[in-house]
PDB file of C-alpha atoms and ligand atoms in Angstrom:
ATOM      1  CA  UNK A  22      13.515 -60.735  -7.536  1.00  0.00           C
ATOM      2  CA  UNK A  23      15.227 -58.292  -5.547  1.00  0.00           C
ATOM      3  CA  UNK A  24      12.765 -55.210  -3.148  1.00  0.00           C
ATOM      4  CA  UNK A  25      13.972 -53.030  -5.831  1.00  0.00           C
ATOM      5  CA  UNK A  26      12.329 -54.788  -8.675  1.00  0.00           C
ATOM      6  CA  UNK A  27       9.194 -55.128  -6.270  1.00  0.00           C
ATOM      7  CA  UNK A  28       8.985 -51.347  -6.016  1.00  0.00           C
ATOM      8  CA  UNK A  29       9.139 -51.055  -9.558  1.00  0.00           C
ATOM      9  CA  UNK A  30       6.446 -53.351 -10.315  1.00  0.00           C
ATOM     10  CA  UNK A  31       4.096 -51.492  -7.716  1.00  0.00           C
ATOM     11  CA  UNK A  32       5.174 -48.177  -8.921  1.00  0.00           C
ATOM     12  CA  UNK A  33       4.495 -49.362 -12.568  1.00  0.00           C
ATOM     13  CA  UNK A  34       0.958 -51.025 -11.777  1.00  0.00           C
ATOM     14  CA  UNK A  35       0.109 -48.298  -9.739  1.00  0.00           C
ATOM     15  CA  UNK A  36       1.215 -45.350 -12.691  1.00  0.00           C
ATOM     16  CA  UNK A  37      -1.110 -47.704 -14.831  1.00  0.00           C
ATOM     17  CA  UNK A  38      -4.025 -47.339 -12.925  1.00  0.00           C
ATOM     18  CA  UNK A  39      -3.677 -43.863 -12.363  1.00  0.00           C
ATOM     19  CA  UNK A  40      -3.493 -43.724 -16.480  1.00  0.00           C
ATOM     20  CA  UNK A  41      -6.450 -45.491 -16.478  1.00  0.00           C
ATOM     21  CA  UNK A  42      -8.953 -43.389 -14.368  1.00  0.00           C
ATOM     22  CA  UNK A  43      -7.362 -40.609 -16.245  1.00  0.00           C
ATOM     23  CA  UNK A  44      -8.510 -41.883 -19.087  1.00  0.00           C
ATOM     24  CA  UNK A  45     -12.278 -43.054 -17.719  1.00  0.00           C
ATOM     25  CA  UNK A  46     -12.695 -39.134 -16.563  1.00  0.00           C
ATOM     26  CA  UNK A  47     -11.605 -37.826 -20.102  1.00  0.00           C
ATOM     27  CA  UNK A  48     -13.952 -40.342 -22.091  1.00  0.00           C
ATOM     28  CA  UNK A  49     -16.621 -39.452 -19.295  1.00  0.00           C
ATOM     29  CA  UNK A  50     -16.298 -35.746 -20.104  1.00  0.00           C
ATOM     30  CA  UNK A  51     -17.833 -35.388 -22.972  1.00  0.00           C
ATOM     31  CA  UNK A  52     -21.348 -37.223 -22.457  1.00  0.00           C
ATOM     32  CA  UNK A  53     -24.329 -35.441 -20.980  1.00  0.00           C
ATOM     33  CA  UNK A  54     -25.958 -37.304 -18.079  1.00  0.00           C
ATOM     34  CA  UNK A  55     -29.377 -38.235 -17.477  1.00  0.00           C
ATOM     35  CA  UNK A  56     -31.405 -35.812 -15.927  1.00  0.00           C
ATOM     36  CA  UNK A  57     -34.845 -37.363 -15.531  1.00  0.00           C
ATOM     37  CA  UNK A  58     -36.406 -35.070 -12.693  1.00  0.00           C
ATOM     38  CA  UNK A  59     -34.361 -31.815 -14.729  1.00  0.00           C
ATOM     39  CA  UNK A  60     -32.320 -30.565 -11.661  1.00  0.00           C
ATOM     40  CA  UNK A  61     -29.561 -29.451 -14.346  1.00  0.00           C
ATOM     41  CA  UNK A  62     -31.485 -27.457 -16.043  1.00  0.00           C
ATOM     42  CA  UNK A  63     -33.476 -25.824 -13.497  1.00  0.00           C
ATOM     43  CA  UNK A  64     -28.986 -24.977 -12.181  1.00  0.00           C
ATOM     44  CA  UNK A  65     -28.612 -23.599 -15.307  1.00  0.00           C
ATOM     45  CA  UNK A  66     -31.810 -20.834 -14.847  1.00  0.00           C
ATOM     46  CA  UNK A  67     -29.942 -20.035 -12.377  1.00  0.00           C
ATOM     47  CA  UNK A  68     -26.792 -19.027 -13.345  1.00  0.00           C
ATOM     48  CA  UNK A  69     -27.498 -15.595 -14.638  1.00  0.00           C
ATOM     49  CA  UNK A  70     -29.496 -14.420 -12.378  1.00  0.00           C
ATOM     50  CA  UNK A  71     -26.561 -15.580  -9.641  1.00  0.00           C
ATOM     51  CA  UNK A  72     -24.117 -13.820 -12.207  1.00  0.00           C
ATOM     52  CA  UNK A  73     -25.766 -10.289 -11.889  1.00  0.00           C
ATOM     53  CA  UNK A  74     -26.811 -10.756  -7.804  1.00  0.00           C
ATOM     54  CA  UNK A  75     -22.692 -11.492  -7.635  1.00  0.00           C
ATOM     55  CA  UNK A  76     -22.107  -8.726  -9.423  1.00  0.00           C
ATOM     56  CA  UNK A  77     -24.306  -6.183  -7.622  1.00  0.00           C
ATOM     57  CA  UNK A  78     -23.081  -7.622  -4.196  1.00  0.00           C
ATOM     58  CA  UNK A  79     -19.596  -6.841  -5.579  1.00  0.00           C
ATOM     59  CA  UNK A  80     -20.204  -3.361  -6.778  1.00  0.00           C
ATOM     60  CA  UNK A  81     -22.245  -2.978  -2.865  1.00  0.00           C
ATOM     61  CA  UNK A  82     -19.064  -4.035  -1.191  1.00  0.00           C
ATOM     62  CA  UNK A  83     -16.536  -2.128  -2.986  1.00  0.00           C
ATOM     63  CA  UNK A  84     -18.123   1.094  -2.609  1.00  0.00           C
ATOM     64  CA  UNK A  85     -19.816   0.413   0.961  1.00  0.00           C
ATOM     65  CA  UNK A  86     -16.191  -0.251   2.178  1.00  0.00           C
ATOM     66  CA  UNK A  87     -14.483   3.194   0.307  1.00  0.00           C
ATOM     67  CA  UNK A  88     -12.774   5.264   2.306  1.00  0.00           C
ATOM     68  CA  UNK A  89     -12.266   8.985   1.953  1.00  0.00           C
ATOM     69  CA  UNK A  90      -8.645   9.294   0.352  1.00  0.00           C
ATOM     70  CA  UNK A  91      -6.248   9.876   3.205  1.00  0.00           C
ATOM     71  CA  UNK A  92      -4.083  12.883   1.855  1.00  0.00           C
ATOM     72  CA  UNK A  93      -5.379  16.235   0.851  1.00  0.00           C
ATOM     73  CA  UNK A  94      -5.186  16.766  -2.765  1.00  0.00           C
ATOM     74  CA  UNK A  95      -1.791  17.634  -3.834  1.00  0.00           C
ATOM     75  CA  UNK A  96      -2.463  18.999  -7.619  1.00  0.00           C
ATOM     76  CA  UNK A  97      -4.223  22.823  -8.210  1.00  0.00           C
ATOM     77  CA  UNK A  98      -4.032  25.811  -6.351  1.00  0.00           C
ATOM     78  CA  UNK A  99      -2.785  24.770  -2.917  1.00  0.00           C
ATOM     79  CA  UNK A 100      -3.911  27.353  -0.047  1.00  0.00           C
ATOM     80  CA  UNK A 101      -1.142  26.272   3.537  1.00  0.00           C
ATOM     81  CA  UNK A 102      -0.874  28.605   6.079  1.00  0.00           C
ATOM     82  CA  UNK A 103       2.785  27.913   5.755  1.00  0.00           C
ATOM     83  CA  UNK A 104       5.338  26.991   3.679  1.00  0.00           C
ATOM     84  CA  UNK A 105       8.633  24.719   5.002  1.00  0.00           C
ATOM     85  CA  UNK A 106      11.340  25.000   3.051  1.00  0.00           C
ATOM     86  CA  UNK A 107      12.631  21.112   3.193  1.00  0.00           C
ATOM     87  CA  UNK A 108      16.636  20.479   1.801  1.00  0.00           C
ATOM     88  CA  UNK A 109      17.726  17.063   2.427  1.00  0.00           C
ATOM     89  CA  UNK A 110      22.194  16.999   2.823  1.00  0.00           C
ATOM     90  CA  UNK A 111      24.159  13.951   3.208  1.00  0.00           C
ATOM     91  CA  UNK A 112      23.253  13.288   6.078  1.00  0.00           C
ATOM     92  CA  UNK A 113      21.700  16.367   7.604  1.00  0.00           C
ATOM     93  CA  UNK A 114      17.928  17.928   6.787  1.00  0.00           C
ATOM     94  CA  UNK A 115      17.482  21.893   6.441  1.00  0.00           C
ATOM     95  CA  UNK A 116      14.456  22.469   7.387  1.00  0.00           C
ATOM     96  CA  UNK A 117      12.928  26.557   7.195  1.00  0.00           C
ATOM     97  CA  UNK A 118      11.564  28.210   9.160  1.00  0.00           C
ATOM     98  CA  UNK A 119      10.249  26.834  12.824  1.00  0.00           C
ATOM     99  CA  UNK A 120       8.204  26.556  14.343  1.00  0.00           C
ATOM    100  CA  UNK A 121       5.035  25.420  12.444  1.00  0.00           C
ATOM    101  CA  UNK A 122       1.958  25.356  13.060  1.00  0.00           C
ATOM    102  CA  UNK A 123      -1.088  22.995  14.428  1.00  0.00           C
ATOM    103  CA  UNK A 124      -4.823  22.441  13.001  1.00  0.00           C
ATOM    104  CA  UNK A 125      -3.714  24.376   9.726  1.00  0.00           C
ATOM    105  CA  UNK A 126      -2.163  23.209   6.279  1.00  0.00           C
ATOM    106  CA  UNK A 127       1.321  22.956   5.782  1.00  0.00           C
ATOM    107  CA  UNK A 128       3.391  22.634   2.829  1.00  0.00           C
ATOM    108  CA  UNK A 129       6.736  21.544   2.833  1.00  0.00           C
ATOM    109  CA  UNK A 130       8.900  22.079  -0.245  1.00  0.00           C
ATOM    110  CA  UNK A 131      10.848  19.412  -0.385  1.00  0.00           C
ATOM    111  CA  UNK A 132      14.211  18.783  -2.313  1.00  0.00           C
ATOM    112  CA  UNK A 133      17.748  17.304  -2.421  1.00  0.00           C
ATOM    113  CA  UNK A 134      20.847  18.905  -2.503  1.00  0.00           C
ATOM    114  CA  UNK A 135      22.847  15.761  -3.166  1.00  0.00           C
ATOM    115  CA  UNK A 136      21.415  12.597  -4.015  1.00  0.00           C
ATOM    116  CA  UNK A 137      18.072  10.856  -3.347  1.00  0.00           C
ATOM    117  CA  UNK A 138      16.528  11.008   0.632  1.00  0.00           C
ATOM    118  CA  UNK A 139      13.252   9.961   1.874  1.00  0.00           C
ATOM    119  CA  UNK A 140      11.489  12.996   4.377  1.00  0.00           C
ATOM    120  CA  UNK A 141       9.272  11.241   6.543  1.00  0.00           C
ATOM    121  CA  UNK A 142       7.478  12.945   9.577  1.00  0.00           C
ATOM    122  CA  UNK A 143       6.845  10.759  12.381  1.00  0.00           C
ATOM    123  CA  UNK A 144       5.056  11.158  15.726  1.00  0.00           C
ATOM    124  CA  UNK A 145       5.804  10.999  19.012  1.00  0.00           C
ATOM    125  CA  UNK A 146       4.921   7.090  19.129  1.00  0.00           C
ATOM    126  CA  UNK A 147       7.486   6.525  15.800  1.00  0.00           C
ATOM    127  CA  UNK A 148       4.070   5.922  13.660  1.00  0.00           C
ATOM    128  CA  UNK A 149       4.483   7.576  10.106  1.00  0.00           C
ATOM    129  CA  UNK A 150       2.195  10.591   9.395  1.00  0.00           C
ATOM    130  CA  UNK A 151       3.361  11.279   5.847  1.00  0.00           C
ATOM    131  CA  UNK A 152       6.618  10.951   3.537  1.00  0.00           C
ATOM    132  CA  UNK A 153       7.871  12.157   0.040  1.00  0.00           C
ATOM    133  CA  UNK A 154      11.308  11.689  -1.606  1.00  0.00           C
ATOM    134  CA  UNK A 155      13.286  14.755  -1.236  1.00  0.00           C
ATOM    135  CA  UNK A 156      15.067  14.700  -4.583  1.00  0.00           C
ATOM    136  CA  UNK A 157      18.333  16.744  -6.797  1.00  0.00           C
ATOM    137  CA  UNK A 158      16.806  19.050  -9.185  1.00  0.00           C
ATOM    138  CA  UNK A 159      13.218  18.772  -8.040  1.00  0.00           C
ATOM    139  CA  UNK A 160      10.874  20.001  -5.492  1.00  0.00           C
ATOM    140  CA  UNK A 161       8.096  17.647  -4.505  1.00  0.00           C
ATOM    141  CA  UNK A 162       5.204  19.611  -2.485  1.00  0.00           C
ATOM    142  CA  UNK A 163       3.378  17.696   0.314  1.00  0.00           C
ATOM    143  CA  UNK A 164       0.485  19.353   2.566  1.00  0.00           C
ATOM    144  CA  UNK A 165       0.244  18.044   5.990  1.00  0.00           C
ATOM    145  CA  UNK A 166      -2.242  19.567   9.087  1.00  0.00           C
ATOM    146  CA  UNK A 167      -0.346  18.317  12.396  1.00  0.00           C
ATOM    147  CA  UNK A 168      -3.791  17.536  14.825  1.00  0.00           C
ATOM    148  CA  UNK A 169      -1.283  17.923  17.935  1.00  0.00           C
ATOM    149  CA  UNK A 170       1.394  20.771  18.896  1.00  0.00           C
ATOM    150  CA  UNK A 171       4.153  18.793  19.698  1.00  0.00           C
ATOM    151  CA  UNK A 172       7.460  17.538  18.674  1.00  0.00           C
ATOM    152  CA  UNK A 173       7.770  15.332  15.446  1.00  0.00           C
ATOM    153  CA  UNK A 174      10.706  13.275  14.280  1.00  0.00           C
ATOM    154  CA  UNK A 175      12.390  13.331  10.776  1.00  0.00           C
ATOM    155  CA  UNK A 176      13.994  10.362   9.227  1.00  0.00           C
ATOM    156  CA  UNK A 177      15.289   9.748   5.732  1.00  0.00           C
ATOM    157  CA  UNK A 178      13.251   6.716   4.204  1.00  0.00           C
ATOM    158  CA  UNK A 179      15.511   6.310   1.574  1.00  0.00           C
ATOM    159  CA  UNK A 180      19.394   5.026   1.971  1.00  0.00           C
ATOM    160  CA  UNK A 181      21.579   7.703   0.968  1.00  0.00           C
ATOM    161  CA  UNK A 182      25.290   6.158   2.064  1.00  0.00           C
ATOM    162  CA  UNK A 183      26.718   5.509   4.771  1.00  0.00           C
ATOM    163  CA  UNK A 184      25.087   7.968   7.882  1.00  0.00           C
ATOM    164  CA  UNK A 185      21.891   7.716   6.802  1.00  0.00           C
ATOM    165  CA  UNK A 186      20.695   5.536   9.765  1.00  0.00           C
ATOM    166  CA  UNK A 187      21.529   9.623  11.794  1.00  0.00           C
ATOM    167  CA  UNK A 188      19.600  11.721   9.161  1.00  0.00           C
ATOM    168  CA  UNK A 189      17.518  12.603  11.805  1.00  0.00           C
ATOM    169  CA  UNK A 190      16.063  16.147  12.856  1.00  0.00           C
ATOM    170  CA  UNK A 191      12.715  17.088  15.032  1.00  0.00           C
ATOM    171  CA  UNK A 192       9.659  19.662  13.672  1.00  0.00           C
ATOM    172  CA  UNK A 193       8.757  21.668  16.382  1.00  0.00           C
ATOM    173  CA  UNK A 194       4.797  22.064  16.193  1.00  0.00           C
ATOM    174  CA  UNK A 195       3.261  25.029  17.861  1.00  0.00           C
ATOM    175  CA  UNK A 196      -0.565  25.738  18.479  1.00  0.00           C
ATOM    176  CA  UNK A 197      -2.032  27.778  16.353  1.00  0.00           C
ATOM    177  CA  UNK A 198      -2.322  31.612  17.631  1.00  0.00           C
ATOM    178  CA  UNK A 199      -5.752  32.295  19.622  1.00  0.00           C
ATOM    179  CA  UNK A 200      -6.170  28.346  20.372  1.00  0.00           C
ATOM    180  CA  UNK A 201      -6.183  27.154  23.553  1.00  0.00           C
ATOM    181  CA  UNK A 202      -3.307  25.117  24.420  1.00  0.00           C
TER     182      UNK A 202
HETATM  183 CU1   CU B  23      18.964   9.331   3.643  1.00  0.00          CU
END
């Protein structure tokens, strides 16, 4: 016999047994073991009180780890202190007027006069503050209260040809009148 037949044989014997146990655990399955002392049944009190203590802990953990939504709410009667006129251009942002104000609500109108752009506001340390898409035909509204006076970076967050990557601009951010600076 040649190694290869060998192999086969092994690989044969050894799908057979494999077959085999398969089949012990399926004939297995359906019989109920013996359970002198009754430790299955005394598992199966348990399960619904486990059930509803699982469920409870659930319920506990979902609303013990809630967090206050992060954006003011953007529907209804919206009060800002301002209102930025936002027109995204391939590649270029018009932004009205500056400079805007700290510690108050701002809205920023924001629309397209070409094709799609991302407006994102960044800080100083390039984190993200808050974005919308700047779109043709519509104007999406987004309130934002800058904590710092400062200067903020714009960025498109949404590839609009080829100069996107410069579709950048700066918000100037001003503190409010009668704060201290
Ligand atoms: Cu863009």
């Amino acid at each position: 016999m040649t190694m290869q037949n060998d192999a086969w044989v092994i690989s044969l014997v050894g799908i057979g047994l494999v077959a085999l146990l398969f089949i012990y655990v399926i004939a297995q399955a359906g019989k109920i073991a013996p359970d002198p002392a009754g430790v299955q049944k005394k598992a199966y009190a348990l399960r619904r009180p486990l059930f509803w203590a699982l469920i409870v802990l659930g319920i506990g953990v979902a609303y013990g780890t809630l967090r206050t939504f992060p954006i003011p709410k953007q529907q209804g009667a919206l009060h800002p202190a301002q209102t930025v006129q936002v027109i995204a251009h391939q590649w270029s942002w018009e932004i009205t007027p500056a400079p805007i104000q700290a510690g108050v609500p701002i809205e920023f109108d924001v629309t397209s006069a070409d094709v799609n752009h991302g407006f994102a506001i960044f800080d100083a340390h390039d984190r993200l503050l808050t974005q919308t898409q700047a779109m043709p035909g519509y104007t999406n509204r987004l309130i934002y209260t800058f904590a710092q006076p400062g200067t903020y970076r714009v960025l498109c967050l949404e590839y609009c040809g080829v100069a996107h990557y410069g579709m950048m601009d700066e918000l100037h951010v001003v503190a409010r009148k009668g704060d201290r600076q």
